[in-house]
Coordinates of N, CA and C in Angstrom, one line a residue:
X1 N 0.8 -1.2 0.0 CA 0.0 0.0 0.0 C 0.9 1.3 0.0
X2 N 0.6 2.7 -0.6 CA 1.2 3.7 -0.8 C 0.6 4.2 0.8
X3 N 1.1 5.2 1.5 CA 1.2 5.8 2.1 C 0.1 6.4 1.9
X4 N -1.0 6.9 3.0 CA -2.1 7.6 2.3 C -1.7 9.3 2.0
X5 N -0.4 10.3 2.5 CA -0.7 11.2 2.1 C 0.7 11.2 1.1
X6 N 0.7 10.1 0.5 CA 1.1 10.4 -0.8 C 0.6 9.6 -2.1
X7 N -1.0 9.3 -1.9 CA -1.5 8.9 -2.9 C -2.3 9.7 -4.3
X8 N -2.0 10.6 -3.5 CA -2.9 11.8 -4.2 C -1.5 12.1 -5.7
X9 N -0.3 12.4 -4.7 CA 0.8 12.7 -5.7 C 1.4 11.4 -6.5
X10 N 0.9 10.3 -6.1 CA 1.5 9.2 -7.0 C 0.0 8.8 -8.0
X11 N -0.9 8.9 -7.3 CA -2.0 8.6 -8.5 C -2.3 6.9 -8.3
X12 N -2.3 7.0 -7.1 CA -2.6 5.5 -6.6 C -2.6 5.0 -5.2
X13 N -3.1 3.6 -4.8 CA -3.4 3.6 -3.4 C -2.3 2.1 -3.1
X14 N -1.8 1.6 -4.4 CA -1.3 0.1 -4.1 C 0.3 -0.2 -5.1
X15 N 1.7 -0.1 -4.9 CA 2.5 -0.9 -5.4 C 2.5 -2.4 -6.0
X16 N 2.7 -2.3 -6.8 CA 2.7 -3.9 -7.7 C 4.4 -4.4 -8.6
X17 N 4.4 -5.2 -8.0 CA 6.0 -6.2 -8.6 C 6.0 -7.2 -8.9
X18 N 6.8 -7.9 -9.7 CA 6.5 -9.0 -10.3 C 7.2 -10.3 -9.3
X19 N 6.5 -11.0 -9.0 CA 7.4 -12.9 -8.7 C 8.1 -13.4 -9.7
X20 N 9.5 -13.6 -8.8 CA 10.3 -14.5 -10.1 C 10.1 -16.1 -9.7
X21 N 10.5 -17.1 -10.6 CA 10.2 -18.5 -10.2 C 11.4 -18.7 -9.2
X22 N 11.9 -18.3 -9.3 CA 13.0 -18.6 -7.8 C 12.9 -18.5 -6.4
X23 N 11.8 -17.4 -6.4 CA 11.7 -17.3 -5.2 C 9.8 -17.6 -5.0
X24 N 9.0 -18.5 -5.9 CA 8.2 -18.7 -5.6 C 8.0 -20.0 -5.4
X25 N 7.5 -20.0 -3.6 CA 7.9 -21.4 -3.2 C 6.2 -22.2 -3.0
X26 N 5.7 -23.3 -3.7 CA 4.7 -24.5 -3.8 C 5.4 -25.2 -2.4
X27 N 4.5 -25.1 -0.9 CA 4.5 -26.3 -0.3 C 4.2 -27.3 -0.5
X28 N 4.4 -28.6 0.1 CA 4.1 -29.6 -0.1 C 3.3 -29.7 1.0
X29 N 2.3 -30.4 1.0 CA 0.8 -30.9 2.2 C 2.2 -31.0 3.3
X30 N 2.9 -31.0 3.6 CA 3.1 -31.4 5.2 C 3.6 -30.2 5.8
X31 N 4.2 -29.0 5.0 CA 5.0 -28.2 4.9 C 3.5 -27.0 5.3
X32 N 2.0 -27.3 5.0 CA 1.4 -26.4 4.8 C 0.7 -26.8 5.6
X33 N 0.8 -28.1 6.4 CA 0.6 -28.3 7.8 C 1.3 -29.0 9.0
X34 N 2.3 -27.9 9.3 CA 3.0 -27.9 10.3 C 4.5 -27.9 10.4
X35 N 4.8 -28.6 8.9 CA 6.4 -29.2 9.2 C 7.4 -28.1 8.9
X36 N 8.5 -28.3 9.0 CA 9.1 -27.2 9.8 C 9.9 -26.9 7.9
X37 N 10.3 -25.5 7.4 CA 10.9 -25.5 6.8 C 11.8 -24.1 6.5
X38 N 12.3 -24.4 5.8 CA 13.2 -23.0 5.6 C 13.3 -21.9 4.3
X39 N 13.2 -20.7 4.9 CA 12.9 -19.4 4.0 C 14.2 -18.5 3.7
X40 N 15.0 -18.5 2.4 CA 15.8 -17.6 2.0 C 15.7 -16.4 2.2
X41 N 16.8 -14.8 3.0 CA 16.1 -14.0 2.6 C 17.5 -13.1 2.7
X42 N 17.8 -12.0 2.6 CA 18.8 -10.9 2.7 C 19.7 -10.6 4.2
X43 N 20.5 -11.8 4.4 CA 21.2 -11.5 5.6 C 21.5 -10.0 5.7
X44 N 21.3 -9.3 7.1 CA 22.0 -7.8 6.6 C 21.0 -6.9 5.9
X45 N 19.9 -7.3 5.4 CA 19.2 -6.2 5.0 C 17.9 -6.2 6.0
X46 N 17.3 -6.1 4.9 CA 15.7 -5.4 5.3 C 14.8 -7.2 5.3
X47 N 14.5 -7.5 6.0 CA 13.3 -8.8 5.9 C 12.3 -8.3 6.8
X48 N 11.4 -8.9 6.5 CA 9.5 -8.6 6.7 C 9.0 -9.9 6.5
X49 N 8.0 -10.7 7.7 CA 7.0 -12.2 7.2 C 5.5 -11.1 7.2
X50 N 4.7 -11.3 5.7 CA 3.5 -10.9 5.4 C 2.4 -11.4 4.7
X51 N 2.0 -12.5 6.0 CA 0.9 -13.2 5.8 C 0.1 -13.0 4.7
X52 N -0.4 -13.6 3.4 CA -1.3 -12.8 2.5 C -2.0 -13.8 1.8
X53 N -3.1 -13.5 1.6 CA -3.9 -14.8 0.6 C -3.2 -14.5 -0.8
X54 N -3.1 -15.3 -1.1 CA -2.4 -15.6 -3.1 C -3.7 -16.4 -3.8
X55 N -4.2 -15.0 -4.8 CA -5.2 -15.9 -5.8 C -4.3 -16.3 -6.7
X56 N -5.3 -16.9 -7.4 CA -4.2 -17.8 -8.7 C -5.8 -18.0 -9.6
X57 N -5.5 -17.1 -11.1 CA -6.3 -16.7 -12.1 C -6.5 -18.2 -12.9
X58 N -7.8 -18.2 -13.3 CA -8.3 -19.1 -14.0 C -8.4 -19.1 -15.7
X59 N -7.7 -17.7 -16.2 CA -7.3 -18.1 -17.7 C -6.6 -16.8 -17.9
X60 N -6.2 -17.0 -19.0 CA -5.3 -16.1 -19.5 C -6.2 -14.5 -19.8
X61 N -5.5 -13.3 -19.1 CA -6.3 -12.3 -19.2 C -5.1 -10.8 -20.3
X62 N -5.9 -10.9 -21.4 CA -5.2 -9.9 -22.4 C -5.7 -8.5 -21.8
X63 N -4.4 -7.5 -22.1 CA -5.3 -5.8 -21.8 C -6.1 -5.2 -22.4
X64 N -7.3 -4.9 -21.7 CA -8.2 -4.4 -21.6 C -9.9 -5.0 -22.0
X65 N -9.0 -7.0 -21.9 CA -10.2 -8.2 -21.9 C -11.1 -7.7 -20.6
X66 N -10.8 -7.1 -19.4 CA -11.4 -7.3 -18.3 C -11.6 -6.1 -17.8
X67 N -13.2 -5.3 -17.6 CA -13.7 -4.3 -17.2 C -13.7 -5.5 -15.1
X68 N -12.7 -4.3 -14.6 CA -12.4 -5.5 -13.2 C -14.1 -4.6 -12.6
X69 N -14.2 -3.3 -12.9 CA -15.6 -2.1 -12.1 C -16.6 -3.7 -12.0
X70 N -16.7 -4.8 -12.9 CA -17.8 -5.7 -13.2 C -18.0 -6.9 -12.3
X71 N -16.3 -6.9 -11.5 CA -16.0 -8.0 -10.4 C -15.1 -8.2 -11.3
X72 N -14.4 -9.4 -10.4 CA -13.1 -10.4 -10.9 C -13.2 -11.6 -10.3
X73 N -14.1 -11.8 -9.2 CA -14.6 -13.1 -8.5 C -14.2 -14.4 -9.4
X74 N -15.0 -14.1 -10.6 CA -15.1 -15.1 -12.2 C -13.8 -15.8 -12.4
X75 N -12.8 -14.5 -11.9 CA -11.5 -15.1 -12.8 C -11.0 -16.4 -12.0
X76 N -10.9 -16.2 -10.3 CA -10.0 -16.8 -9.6 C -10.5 -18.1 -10.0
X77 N -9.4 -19.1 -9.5 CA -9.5 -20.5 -9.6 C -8.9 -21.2 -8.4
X78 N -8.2 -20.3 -7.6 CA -8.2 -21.0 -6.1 C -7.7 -19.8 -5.6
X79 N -8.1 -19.4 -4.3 CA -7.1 -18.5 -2.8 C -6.5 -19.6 -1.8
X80 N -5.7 -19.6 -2.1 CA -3.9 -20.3 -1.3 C -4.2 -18.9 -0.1
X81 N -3.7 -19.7 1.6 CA -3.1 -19.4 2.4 C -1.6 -19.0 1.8
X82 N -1.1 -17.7 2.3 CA 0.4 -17.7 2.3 C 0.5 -16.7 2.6
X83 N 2.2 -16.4 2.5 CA 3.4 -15.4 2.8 C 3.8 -14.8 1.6
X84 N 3.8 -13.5 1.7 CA 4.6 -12.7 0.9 C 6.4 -12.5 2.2
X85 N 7.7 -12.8 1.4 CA 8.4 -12.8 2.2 C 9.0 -11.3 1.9
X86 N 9.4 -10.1 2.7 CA 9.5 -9.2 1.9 C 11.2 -9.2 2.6
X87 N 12.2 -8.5 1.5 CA 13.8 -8.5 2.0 C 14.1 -7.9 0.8
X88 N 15.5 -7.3 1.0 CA 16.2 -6.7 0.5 C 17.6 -6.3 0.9
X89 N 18.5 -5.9 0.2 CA 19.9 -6.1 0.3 C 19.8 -4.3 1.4
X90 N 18.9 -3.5 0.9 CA 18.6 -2.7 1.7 C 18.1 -2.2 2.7
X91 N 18.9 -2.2 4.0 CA 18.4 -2.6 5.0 C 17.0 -1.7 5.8
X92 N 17.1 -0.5 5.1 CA 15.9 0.5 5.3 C 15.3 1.3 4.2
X93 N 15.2 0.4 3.1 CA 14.6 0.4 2.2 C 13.2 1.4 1.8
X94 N 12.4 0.7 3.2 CA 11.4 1.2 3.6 C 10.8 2.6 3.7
X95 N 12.2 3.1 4.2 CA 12.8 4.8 4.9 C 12.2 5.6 3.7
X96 N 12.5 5.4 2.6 CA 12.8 6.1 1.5 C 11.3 6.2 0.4
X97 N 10.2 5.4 0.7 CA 9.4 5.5 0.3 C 8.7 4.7 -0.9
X98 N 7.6 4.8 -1.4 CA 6.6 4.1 -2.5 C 7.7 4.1 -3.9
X99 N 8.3 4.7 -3.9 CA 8.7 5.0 -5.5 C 10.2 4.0 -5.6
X100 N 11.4 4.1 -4.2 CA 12.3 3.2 -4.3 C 12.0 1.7 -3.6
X101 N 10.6 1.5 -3.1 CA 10.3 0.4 -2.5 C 9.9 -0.6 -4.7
X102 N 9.3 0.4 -4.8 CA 8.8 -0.6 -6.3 C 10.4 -0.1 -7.0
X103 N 11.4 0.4 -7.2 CA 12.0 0.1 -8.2 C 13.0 -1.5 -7.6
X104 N 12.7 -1.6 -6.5 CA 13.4 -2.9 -5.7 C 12.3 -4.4 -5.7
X105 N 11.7 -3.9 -6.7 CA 10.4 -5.2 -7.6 C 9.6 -5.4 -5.7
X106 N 9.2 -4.2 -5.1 CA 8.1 -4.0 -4.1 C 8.6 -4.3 -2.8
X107 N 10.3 -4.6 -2.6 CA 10.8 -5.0 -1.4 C 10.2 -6.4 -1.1
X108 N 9.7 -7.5 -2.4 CA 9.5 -8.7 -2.1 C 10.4 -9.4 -2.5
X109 N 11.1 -10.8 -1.9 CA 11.4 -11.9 -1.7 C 10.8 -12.9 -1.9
X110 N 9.6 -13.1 -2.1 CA 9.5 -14.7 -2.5 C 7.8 -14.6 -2.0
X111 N 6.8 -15.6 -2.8 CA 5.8 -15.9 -2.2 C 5.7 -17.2 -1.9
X112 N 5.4 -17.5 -0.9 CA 5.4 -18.9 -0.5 C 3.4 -19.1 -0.4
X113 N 3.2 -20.1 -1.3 CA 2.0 -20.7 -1.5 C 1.7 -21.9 -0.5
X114 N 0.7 -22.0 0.5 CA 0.0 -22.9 1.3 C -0.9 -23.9 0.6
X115 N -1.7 -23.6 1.4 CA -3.1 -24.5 1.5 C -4.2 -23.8 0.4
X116 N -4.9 -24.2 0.0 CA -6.3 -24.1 -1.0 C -7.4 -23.9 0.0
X117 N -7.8 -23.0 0.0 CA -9.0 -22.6 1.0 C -10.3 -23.1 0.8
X118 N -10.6 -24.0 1.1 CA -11.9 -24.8 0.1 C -13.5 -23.4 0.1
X119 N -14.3 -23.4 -0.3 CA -15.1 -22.7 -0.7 C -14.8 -21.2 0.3
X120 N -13.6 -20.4 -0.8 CA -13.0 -18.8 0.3 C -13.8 -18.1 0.3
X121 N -14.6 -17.7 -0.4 CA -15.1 -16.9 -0.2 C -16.3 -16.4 0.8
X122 N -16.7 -18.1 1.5 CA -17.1 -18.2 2.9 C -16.2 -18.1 4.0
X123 N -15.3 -18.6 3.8 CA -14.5 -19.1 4.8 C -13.8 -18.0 4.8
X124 N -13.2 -16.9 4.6 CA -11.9 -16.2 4.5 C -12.6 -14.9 5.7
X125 N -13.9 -14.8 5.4 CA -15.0 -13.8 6.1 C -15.4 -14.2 8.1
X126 N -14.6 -15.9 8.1 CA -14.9 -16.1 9.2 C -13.4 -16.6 9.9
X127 N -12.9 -16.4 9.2 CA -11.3 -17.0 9.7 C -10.5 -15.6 10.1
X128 N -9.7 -16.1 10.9 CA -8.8 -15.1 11.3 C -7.1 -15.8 10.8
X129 N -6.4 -14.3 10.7 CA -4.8 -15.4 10.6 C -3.7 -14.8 11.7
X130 N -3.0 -15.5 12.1 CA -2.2 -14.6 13.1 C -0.5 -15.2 13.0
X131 N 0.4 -14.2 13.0 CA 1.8 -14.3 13.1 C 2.2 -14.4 14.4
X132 N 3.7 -15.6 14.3 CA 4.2 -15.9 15.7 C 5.2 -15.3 15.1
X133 N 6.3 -14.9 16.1 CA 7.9 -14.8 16.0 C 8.3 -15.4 16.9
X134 N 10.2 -16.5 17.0 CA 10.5 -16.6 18.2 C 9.5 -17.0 19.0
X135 N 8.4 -17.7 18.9 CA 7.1 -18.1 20.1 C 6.9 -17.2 20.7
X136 N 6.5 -15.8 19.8 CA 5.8 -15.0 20.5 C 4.4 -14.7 19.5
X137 N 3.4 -14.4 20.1 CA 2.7 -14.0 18.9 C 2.2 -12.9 18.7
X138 N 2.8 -12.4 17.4 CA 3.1 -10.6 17.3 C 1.7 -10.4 17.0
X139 N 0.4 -10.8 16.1 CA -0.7 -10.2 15.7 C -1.8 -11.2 14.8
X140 N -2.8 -10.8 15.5 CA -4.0 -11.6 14.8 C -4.7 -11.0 14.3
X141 N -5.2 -10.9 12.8 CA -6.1 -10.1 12.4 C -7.4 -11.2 11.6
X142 N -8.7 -10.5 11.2 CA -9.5 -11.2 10.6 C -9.0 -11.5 8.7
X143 N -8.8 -12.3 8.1 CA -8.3 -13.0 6.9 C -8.7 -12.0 6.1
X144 N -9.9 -11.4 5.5 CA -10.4 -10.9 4.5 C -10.0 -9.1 5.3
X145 N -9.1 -8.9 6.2 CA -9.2 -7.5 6.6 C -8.6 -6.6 6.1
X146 N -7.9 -7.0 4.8 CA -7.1 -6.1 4.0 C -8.1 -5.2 3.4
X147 N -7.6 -3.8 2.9 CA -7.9 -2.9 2.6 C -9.1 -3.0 1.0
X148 N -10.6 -3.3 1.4 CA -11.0 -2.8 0.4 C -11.3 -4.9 -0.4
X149 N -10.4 -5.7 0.8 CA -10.7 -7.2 0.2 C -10.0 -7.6 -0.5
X150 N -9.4 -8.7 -0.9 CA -8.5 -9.3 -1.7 C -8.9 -8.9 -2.8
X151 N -10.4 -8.8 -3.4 CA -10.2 -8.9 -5.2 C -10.0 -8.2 -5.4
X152 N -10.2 -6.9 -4.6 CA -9.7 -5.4 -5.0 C -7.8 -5.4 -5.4
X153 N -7.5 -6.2 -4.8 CA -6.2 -6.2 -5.0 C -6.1 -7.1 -6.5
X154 N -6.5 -7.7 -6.6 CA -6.8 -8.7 -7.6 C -6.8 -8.2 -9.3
X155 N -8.3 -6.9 -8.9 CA -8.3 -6.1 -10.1 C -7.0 -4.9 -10.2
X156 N -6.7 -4.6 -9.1 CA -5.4 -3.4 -9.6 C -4.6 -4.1 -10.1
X157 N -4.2 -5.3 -9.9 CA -3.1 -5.7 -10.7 C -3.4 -6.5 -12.2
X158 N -4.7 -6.2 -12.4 CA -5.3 -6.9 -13.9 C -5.1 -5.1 -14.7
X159 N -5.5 -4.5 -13.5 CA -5.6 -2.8 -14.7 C -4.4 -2.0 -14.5
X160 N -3.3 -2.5 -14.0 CA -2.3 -2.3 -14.0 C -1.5 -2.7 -14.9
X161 N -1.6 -4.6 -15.1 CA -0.8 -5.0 -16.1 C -1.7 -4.4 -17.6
X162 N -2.5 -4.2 -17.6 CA -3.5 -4.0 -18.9 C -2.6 -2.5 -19.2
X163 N -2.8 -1.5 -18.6 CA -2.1 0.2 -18.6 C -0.9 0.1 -19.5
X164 N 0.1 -1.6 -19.0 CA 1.4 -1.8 -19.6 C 1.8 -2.5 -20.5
X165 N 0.1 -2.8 -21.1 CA 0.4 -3.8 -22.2 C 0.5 -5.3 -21.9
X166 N 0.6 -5.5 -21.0 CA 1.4 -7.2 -20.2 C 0.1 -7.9 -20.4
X167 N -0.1 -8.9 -20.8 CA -0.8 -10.2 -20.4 C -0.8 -11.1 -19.7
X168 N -1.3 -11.4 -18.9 CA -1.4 -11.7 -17.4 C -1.8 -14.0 -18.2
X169 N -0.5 -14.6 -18.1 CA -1.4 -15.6 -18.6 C -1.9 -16.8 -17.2
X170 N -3.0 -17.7 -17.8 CA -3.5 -18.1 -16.8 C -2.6 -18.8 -15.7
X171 N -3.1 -19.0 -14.6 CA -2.5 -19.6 -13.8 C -1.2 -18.7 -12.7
X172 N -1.4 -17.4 -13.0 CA -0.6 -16.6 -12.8 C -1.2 -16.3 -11.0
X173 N -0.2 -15.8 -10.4 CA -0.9 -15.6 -9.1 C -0.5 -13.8 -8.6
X174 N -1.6 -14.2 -7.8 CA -1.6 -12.4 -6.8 C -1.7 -12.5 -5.6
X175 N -0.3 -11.9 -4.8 CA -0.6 -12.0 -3.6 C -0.5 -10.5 -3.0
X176 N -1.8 -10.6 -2.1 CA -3.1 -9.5 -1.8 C -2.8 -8.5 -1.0
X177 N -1.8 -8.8 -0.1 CA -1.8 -7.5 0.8 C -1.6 -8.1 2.3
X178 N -0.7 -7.4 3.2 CA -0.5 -8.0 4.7 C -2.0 -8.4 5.5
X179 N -1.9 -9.0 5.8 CA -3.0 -9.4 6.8 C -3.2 -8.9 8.1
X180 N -1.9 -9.2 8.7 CA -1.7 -9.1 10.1 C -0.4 -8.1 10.1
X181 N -0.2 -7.2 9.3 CA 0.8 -6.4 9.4 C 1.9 -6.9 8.2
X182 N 3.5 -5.8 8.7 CA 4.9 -6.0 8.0 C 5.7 -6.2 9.2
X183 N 6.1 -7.8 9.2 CA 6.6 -8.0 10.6 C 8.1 -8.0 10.4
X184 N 9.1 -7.6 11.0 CA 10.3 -7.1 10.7 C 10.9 -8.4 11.5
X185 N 12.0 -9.3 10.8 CA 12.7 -10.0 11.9 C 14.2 -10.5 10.8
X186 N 15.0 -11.2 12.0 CA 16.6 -11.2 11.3 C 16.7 -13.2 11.2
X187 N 17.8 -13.0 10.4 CA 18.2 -14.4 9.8 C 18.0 -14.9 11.7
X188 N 17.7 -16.3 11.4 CA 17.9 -17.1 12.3 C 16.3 -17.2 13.1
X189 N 15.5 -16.3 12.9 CA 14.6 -16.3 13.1 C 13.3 -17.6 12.9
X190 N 12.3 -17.9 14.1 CA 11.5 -18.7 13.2 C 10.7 -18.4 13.5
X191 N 9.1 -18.7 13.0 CA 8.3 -18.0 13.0 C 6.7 -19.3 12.3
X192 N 5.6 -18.9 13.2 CA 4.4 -19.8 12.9 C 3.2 -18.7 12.2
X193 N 3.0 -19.3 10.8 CA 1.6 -18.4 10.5 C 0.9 -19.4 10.6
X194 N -0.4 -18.7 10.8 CA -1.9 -19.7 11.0 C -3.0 -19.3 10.1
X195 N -3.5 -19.8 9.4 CA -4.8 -19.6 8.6 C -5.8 -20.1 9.2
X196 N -6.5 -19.7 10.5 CA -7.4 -20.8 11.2 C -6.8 -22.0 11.3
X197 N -7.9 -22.7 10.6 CA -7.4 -24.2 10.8 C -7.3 -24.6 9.9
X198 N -7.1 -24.1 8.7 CA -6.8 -24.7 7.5 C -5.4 -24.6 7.2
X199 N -4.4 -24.1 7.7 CA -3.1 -23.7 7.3 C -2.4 -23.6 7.8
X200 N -1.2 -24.3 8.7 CA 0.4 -23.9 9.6 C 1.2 -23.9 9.2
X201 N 1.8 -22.5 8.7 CA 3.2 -22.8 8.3 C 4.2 -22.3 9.6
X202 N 5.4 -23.2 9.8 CA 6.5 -22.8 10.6 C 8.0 -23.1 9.6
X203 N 8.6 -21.7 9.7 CA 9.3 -21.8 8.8 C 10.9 -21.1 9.9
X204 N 12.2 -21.4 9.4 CA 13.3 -20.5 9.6 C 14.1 -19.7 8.3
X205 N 14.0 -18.6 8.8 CA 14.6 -17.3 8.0 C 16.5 -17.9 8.0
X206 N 16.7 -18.2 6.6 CA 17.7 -18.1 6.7 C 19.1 -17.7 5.7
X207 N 20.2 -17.6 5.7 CA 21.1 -16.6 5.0 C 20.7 -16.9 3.1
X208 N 20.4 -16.3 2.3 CA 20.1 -16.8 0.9 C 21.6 -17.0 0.3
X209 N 22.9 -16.6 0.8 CA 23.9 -17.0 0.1 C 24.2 -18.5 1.1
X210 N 23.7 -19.0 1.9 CA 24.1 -20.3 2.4 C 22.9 -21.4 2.2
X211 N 21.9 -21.3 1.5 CA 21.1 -22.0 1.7 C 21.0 -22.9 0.7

């Protein structure tokens, strides 16, 4: 999200970057309940765990196939539990604002994809998700409490890639926006998200040049 008193001057309310396949991590069923695994990220810089539902589009969308004002419900074909991992070589990245946070592809590191939320769009309205650190637990919030809802997130980045010409092909994913916050923590770290009860990941933060 842009900062609200500088959305007026940027001409928008949300940053968007792209996932490369390197750092987009597919759990395996054990990994997306419970078992313990490990997350690359910027020794020395900037790291953030930010809980976020990941839709994943159900066909290929060309620019300006999709008036989103109509909904985008249509498009999705699953909402995955997951993590946006956010890191950077820069360690306060952050400091400096909306404009050097996106030329650093949004201060993300990696999405890591969970669990399939069986029928979300009930369930996401009644679930809550919450972050541990170190066995502590920093924050719970309700799943769907992002700004405005996940598909809103969904469509900016359908009329964003459309603005740029990009074709969005199917099976492509979006992940929505923090849940429960931008939790700051350092290599060595570990840490439990919860999707209700549909989802545990426990994961350790660790050096991306040793891993």
């Amino acid at each position: 999200m842009i900062p609200p008193d500088l959305r007026d001057t940027l001409g928008d309310v949300r940053v968007l970057g792209p996932v490369f396949k390197d750092v987009h991590i597919e759990l395996t069923e054990k990994q997306a309940t419970g078992e313990a695994f490990d997350l690359p990220v910027f020794a020395g810089g900037f790291i953030a765990i930010e809980p976020e539902l990941v839709v994943e589009i159900n066909q290929e969308i060309k620019p300006g196939s999709i008036n989103t004002a109509d909904g985008v419900t249509h498009l999705v074909k699953a909402v995955y539990a997951g993590i946006e991992m956010a890191s950077s070589p820069v360690v306060d990245l952050n400091s400096y604002g909306p404009t050097a946070i996106i030329s650093d592809i949004g201060n993300q590191y990696g999405v890591i994809v969970g669990t399939a939320i069986e029928d979300w769009e009930n369930a996401i309205t009644k679930m809550e998700t919450s972050t541990s650190i170190n066995g502590e637990l920093i924050n719970t919030a309700a799943t769907d409490g992002i700004l405005n809802g996940p598909m809103s997130a969904l469509a900016f980045m359908i009329d964003c890639c459309a603005e740029r010409g990009i074709t969005l092909p199917a099976g492509s994913i979006c992940s929505t926006g923090a849940i429960t916050g931008v939790h700051e923590a350092l290599v060595g770290a570990t840490s439990t998200v919860k999707f209700g009860d549909v989802c545990e990941m426990n994961f350790t933060l660790v050096d991306n040049t040793k891993s």
